[in-house]
Every structure is written in C-alpha cells, then in structure tokens.
GROMACS .gro file of N, CA and C in nm:
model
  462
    1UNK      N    1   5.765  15.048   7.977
    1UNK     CA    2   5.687  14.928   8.002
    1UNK      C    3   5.777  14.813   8.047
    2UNK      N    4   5.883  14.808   7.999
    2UNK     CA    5   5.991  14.684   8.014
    2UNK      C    6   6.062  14.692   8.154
    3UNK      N    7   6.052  14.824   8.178
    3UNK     CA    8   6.108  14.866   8.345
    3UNK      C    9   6.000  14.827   8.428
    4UNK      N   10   5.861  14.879   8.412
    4UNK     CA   11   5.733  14.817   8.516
    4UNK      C   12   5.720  14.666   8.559
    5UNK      N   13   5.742  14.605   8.407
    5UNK     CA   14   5.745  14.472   8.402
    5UNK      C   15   5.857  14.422   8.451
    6UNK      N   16   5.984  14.467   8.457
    6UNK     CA   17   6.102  14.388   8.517
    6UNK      C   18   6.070  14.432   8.698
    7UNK      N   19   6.056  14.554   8.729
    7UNK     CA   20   6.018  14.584   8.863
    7UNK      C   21   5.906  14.485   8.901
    8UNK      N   22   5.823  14.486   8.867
    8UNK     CA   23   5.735  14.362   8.903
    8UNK      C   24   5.764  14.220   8.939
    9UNK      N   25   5.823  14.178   8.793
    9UNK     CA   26   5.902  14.068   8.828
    9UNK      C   27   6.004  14.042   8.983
   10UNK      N   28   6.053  14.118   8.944
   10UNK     CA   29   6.192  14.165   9.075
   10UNK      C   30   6.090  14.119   9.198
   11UNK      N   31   5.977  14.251   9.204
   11UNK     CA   32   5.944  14.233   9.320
   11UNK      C   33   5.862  14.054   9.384
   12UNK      N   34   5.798  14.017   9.273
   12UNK     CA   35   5.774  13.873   9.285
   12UNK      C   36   5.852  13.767   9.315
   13UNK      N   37   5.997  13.810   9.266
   13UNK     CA   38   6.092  13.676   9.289
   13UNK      C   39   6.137  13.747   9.416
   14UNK      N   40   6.146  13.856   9.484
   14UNK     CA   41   6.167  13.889   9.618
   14UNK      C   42   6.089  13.831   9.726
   15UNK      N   43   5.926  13.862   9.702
   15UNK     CA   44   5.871  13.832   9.777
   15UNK      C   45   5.857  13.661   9.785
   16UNK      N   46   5.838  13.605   9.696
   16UNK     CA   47   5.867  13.458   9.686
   16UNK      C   48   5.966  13.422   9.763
   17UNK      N   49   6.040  13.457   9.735
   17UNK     CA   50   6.204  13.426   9.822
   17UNK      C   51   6.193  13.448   9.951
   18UNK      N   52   6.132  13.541  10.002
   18UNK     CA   53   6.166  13.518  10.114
   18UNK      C   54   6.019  13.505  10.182
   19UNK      N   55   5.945  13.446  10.167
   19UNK     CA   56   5.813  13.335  10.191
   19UNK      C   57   5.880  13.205  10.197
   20UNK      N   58   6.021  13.184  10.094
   20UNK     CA   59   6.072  13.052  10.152
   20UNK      C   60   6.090  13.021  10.256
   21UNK      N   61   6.133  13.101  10.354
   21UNK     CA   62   6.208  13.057  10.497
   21UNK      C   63   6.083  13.041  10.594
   22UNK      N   64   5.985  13.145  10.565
   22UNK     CA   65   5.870  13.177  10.663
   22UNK      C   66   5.817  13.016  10.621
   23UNK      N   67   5.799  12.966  10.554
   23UNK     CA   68   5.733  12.849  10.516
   23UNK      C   69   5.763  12.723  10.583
   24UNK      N   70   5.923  12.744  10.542
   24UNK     CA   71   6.026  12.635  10.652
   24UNK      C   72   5.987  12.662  10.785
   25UNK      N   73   5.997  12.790  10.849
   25UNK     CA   74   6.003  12.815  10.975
   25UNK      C   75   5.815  12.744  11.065
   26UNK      N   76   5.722  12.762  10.962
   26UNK     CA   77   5.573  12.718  11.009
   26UNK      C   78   5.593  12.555  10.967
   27UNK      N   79   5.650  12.506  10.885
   27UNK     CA   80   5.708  12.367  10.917
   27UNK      C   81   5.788  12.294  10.978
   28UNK      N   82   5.847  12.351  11.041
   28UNK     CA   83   5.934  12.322  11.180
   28UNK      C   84   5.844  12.338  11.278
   29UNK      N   85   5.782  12.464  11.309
   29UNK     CA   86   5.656  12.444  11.413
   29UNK      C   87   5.607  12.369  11.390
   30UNK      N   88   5.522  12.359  11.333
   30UNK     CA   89   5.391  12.230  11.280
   30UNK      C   90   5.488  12.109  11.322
   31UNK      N   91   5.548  12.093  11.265
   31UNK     CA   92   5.626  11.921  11.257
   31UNK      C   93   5.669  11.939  11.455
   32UNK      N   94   5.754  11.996  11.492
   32UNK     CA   95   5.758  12.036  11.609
   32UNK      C   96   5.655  12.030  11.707
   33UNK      N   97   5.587  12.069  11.723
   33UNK     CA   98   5.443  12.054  11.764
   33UNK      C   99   5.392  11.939  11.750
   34UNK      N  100   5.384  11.839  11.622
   34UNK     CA  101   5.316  11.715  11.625
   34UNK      C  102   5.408  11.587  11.675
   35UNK      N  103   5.540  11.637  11.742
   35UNK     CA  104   5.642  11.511  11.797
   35UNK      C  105   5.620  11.547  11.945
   36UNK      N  106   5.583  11.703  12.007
   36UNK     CA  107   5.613  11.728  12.133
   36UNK      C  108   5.459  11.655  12.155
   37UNK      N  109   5.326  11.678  12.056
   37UNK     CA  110   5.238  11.601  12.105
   37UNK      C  111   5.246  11.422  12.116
   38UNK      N  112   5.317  11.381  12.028
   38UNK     CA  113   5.349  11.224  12.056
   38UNK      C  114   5.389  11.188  12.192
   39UNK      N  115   5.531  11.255  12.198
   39UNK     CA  116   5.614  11.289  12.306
   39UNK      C  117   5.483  11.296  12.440
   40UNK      N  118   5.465  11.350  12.448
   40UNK     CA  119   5.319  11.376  12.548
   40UNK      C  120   5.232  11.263  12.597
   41UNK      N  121   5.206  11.189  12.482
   41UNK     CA  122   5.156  11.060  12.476
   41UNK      C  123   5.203  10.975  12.498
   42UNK      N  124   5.312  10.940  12.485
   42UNK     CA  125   5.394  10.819  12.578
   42UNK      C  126   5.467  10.851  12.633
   43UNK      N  127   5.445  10.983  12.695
   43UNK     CA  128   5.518  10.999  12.876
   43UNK      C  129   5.385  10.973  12.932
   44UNK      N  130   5.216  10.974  12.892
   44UNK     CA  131   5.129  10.954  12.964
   44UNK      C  132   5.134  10.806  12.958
   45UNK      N  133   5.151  10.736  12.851
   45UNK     CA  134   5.184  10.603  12.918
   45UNK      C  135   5.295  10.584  12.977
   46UNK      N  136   5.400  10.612  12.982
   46UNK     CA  137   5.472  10.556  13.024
   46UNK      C  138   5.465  10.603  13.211
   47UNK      N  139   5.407  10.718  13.197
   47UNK     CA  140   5.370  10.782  13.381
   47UNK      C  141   5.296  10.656  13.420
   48UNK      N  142   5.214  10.584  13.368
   48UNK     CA  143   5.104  10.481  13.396
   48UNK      C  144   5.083  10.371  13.416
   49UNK      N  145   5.234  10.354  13.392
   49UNK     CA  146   5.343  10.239  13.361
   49UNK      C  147   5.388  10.235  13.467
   50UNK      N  148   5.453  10.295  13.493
   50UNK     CA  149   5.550  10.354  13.625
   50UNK      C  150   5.459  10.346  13.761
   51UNK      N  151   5.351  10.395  13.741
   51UNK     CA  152   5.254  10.429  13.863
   51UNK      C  153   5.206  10.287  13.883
   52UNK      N  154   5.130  10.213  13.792
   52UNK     CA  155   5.106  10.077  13.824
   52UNK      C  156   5.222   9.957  13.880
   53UNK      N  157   5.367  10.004  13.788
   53UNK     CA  158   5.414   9.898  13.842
   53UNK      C  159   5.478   9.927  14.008
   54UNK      N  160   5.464  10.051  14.008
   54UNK     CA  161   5.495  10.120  14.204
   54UNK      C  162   5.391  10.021  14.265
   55UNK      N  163   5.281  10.022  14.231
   55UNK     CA  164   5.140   9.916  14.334
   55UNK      C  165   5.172   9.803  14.279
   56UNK      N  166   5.203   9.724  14.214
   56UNK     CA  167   5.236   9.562  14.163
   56UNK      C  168   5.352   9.554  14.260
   57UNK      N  169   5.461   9.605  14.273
   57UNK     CA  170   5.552   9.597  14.324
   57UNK      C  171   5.578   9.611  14.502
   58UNK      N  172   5.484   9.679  14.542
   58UNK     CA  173   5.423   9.694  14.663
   58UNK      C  174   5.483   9.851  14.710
   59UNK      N  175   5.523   9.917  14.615
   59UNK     CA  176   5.582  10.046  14.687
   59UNK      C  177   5.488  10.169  14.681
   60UNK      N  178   5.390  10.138  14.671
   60UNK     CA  179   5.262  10.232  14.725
   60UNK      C  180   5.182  10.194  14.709
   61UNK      N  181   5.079  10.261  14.750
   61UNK     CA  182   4.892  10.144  14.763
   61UNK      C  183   4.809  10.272  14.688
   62UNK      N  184   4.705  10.256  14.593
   62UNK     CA  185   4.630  10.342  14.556
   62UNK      C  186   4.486  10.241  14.534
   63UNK      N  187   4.394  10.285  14.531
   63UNK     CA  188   4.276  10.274  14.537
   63UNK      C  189   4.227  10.179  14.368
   64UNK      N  190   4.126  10.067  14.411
   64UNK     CA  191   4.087  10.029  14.284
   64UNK      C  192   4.078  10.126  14.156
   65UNK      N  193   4.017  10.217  14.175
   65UNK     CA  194   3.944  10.308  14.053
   65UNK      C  195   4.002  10.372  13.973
   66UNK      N  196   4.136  10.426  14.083
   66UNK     CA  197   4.248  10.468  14.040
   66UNK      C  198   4.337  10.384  13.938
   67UNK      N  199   4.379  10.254  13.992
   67UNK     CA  200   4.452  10.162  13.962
   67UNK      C  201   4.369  10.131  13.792
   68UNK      N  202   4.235  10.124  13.773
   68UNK     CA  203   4.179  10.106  13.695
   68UNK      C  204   4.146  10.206  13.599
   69UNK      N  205   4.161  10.347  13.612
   69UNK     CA  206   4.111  10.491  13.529
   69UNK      C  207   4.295  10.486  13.466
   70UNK      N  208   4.416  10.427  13.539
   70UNK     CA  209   4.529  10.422  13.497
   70UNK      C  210   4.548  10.305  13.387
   71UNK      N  211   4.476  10.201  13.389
   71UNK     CA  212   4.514  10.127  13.297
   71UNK      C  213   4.382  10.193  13.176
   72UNK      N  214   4.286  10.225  13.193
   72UNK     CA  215   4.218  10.296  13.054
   72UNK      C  216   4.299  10.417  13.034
   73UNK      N  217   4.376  10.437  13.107
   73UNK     CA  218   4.412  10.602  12.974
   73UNK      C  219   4.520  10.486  12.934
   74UNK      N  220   4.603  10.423  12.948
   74UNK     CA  221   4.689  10.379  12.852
   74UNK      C  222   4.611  10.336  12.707
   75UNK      N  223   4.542  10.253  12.768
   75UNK     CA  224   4.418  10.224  12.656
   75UNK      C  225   4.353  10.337  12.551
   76UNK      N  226   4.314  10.471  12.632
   76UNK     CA  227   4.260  10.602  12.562
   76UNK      C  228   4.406  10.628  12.465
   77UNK      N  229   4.511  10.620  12.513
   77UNK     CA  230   4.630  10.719  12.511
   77UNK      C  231   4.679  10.585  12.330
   78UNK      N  232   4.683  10.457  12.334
   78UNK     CA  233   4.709  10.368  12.260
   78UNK      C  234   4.597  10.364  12.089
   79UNK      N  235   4.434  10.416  12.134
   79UNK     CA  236   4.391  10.459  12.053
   79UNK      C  237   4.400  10.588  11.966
   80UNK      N  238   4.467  10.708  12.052
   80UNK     CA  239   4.490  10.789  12.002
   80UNK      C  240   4.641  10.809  11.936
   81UNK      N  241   4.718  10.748  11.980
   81UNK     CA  242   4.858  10.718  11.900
   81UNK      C  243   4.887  10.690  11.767
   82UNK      N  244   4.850  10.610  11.671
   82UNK     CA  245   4.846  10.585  11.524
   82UNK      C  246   4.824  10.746  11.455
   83UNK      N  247   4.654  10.806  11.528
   83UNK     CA  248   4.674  10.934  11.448
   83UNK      C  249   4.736  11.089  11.470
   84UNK      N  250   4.830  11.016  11.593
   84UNK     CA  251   4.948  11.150  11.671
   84UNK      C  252   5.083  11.093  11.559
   85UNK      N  253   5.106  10.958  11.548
   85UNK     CA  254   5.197  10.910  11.508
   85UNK      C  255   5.207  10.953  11.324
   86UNK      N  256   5.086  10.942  11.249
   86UNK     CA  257   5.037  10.935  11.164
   86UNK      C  258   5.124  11.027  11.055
   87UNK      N  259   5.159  11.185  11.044
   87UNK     CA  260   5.217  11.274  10.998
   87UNK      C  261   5.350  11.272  11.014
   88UNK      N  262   5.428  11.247  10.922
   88UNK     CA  263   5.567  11.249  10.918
   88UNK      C  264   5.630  11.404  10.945
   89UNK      N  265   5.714  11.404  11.011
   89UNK     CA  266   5.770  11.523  11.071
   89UNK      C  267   5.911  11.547  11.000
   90UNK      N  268   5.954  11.561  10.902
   90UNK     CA  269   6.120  11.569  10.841
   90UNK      C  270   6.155  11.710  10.905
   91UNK      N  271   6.073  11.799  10.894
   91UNK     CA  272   6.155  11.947  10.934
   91UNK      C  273   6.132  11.944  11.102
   92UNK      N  274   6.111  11.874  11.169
   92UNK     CA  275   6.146  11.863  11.339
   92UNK      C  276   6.244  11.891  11.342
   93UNK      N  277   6.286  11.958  11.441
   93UNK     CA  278   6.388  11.969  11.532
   93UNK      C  279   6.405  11.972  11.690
   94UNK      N  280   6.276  11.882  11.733
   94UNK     CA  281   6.283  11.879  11.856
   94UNK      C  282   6.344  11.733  11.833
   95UNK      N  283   6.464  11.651  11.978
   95UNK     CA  284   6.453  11.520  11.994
   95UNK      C  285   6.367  11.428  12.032
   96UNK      N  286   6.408  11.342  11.954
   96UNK     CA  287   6.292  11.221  11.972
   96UNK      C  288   6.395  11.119  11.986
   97UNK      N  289   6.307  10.993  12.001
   97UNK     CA  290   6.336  10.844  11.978
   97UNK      C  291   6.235  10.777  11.878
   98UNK      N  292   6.187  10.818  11.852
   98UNK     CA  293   6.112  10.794  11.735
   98UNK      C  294   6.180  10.747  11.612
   99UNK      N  295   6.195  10.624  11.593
   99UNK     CA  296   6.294  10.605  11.434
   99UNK      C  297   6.243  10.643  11.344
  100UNK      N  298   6.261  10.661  11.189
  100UNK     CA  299   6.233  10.641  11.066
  100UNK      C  300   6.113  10.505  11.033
  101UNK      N  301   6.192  10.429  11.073
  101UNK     CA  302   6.123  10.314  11.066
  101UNK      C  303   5.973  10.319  11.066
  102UNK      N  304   5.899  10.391  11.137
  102UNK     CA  305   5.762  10.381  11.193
  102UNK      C  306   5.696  10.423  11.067
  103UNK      N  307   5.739  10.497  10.984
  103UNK     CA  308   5.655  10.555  10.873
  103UNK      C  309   5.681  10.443  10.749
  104UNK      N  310   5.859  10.367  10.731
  104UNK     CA  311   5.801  10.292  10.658
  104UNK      C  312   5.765  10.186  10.585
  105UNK      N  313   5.719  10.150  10.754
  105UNK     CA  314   5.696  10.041  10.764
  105UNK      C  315   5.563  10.054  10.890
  106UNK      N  316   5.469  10.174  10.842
  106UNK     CA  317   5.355  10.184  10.916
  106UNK      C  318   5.229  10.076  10.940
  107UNK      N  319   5.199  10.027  10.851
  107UNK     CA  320   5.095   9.890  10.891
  107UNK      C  321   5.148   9.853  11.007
  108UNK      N  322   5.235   9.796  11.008
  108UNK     CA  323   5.323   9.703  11.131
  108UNK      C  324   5.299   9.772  11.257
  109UNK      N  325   5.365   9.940  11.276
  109UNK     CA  326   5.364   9.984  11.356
  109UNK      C  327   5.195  10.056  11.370
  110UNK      N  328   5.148  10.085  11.315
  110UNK     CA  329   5.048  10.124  11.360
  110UNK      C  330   4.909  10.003  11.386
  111UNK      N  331   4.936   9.881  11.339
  111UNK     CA  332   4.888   9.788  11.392
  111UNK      C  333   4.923   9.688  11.499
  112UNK      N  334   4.979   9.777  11.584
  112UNK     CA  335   5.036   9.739  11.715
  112UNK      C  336   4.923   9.789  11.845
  113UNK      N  337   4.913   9.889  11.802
  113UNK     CA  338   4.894   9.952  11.891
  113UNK      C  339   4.713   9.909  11.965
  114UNK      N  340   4.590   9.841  11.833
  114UNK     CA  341   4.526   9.763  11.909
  114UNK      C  342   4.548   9.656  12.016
  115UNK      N  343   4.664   9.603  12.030
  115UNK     CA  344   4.682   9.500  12.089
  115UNK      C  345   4.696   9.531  12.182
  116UNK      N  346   4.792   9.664  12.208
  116UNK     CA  347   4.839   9.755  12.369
  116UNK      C  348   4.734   9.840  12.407
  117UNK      N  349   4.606   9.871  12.323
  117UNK     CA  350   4.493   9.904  12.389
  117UNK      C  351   4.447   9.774  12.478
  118UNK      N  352   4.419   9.632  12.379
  118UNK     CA  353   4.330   9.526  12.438
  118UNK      C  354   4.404   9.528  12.560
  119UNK      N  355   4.539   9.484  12.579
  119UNK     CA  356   4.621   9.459  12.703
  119UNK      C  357   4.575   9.533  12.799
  120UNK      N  358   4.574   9.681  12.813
  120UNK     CA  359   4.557   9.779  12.893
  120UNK      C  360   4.404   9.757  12.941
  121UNK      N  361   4.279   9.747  12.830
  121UNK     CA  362   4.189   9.719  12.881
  121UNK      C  363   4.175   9.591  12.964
  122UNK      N  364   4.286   9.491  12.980
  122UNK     CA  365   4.211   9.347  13.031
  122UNK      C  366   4.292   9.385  13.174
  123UNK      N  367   4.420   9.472  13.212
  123UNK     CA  368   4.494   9.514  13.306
  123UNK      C  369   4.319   9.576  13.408
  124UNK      N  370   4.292   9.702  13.351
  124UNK     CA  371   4.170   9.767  13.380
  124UNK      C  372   4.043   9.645  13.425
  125UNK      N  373   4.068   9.563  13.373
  125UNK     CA  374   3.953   9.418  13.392
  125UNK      C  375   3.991   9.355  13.548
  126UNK      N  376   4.118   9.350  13.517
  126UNK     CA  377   4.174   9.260  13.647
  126UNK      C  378   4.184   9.368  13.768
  127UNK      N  379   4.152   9.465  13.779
  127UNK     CA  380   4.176   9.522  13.906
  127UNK      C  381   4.086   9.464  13.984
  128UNK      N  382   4.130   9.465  14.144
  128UNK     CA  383   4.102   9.390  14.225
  128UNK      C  384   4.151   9.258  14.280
  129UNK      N  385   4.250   9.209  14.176
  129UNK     CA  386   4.272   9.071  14.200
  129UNK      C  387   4.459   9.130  14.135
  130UNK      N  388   4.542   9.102  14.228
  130UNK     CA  389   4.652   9.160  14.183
  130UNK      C  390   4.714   9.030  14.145
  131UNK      N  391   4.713   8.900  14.154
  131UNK     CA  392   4.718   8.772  14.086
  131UNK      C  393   4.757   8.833  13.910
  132UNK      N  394   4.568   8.846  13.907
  132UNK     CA  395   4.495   8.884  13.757
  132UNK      C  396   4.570   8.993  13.676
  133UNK      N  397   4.614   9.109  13.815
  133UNK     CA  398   4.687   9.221  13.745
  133UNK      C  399   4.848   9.196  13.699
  134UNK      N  400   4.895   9.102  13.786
  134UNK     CA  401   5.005   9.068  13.743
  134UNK      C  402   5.062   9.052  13.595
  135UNK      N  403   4.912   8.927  13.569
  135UNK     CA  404   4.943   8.848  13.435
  135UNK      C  405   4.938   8.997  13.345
  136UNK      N  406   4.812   9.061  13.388
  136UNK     CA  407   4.805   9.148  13.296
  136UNK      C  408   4.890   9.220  13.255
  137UNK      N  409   4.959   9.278  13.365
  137UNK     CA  410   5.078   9.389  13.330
  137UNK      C  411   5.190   9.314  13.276
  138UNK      N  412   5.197   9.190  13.308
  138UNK     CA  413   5.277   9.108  13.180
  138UNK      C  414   5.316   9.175  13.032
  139UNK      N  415   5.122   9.145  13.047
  139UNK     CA  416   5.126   9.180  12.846
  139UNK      C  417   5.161   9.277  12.828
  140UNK      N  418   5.095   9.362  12.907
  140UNK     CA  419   5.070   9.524  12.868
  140UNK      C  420   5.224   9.534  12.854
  141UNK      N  421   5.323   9.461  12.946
  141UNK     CA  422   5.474   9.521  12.942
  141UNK      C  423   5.512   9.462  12.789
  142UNK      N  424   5.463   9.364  12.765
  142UNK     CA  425   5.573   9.283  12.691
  142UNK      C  426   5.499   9.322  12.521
  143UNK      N  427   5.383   9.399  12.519
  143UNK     CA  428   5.327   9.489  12.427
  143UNK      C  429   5.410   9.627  12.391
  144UNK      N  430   5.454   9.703  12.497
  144UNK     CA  431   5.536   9.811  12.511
  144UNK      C  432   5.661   9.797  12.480
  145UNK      N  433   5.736   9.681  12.556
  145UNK     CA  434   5.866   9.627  12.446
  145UNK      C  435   5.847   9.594  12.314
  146UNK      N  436   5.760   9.504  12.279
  146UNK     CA  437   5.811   9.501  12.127
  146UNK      C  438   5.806   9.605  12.023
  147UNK      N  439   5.711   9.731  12.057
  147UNK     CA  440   5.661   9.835  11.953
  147UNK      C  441   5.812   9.920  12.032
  148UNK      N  442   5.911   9.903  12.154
  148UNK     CA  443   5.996  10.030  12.146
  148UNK      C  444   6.152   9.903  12.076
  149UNK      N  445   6.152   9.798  12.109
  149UNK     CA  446   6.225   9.757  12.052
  149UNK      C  447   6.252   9.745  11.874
  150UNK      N  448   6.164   9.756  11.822
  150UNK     CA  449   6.152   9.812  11.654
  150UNK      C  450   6.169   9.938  11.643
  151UNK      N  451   6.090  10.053  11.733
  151UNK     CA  452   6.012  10.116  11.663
  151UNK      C  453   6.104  10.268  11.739
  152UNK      N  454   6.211  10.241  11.874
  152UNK     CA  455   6.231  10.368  11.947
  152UNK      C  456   6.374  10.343  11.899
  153UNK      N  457   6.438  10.482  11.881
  153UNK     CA  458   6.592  10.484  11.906
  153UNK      C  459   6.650  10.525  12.062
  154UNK      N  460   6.740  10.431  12.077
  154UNK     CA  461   6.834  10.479  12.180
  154UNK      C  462   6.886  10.628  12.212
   0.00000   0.00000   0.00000
C-alpha cells in the first residue's frame, strides 16, 4: 500500500512539475499576443499620423473621405486602446516601448486616451478646410506626445 501511495504521489509531483513550464510557455503566448495586439494599434495610429501629415504637408493629395475615415480610426483605434492596454504582460517577451509606468499609474494613462479620441474626432470635423485641419492635427499631435512622452520607452 505504501509503494501505490508513494508511486502515486511521485507520479503527481511529476506531472505537476512539468505543467510548470507548459503554463509559463501559454503565458508568454497570451502576454505575447496581447503586446503584438497593442503594438498593432499604434502602428494603426501612428500609419494615420503619417498619412495625414503627408496631405497637411502637401506631399500627396487624397480625397476628403479618406482624409476623414483616417482621422476616425485614430479615434476607433484610441477607444479601443485602454482595453488592449488594460492586462499586464510580465511574461512577454516580445519588444516593446511600452514602460512599466502605464499600469502604475493607469488612471492617468488610461484617461488620456478620451482626449486623443475627441482630438481625432474634431481633425475628422475639420476636413475640408485644411486651415481647420491644421489646428486640428495640432492637438491630435500634441495629444500623442504627451501620452508617449510619460508613457513610451526609448
């Protein structure tokens, strides 16, 4: 009986043991996975960024609707950020710029990000009048600096 029971045992602290790593390894994915989706999200703003300030700047011409479906996804992309941002990732191992900071000291940072929606939507307002879009892309820029100046590492 004392042999069944120690074999048993044995086999429990075996199998336990090595469920450790498999565990680590689906938390590295998972965590992995939820930075490459961030990651995703502000290369779509930042593509949008880039693309608008090419037409502010005069180095290509694109169409109102366009100019305007570009400043709402920043807007789409700014609402959906807090809950991409939301899950702390410690077992990542993909790079980021993403500091520490953001988690903790989340109010701050995740109450940013209405403001770089409003911006984006009033950018989206002003199309047509590149005056209007100017000011706008102002904010929208000077919204995007302050959340990477806290919030991104070098």
């Amino acid at each position: 009986m004392k042999k069944l029971l120690f074999a048993g045992l044995l086999g429990t602290i075996i199998t336990t043991g090595a469920a450790f790593p498999m565990m680590a390894q689906a938390d590295e994915a998972s965590d992995n996975a939820a930075v490459e989706n961030r990651k995703m999200l502000m290369d779509g703003i930042g593509g949008a960024m880039g693309t608008l300030g090419c037409y502010m700047k005069g180095e290509c011409t694109l169409p109102d609707p366009v100019l305007a479906n570009l400043a709402k996804g920043v807007a789409f992309a700014a609402g959906a950020a807090p809950a991409a941002f939301e899950p702390q990732t410690p077992d990542a191992t993909v790079k980021t710029t993403a500091s520490a900071d953001i988690w903790t000291d989340w109010d701050d940072f995740a109450g940013r990000f209405p403001e770089l929606q409003t911006a984006a939507l009033a950018l989206a307002d002003a199309v047509g009048d590149k005056g209007a879009m100017g000011a706008a892309m102002g904010e929208l820029g000077k919204s995007c600096k302050s959340c990477h100046d806290e919030y991104r590492t070098k």
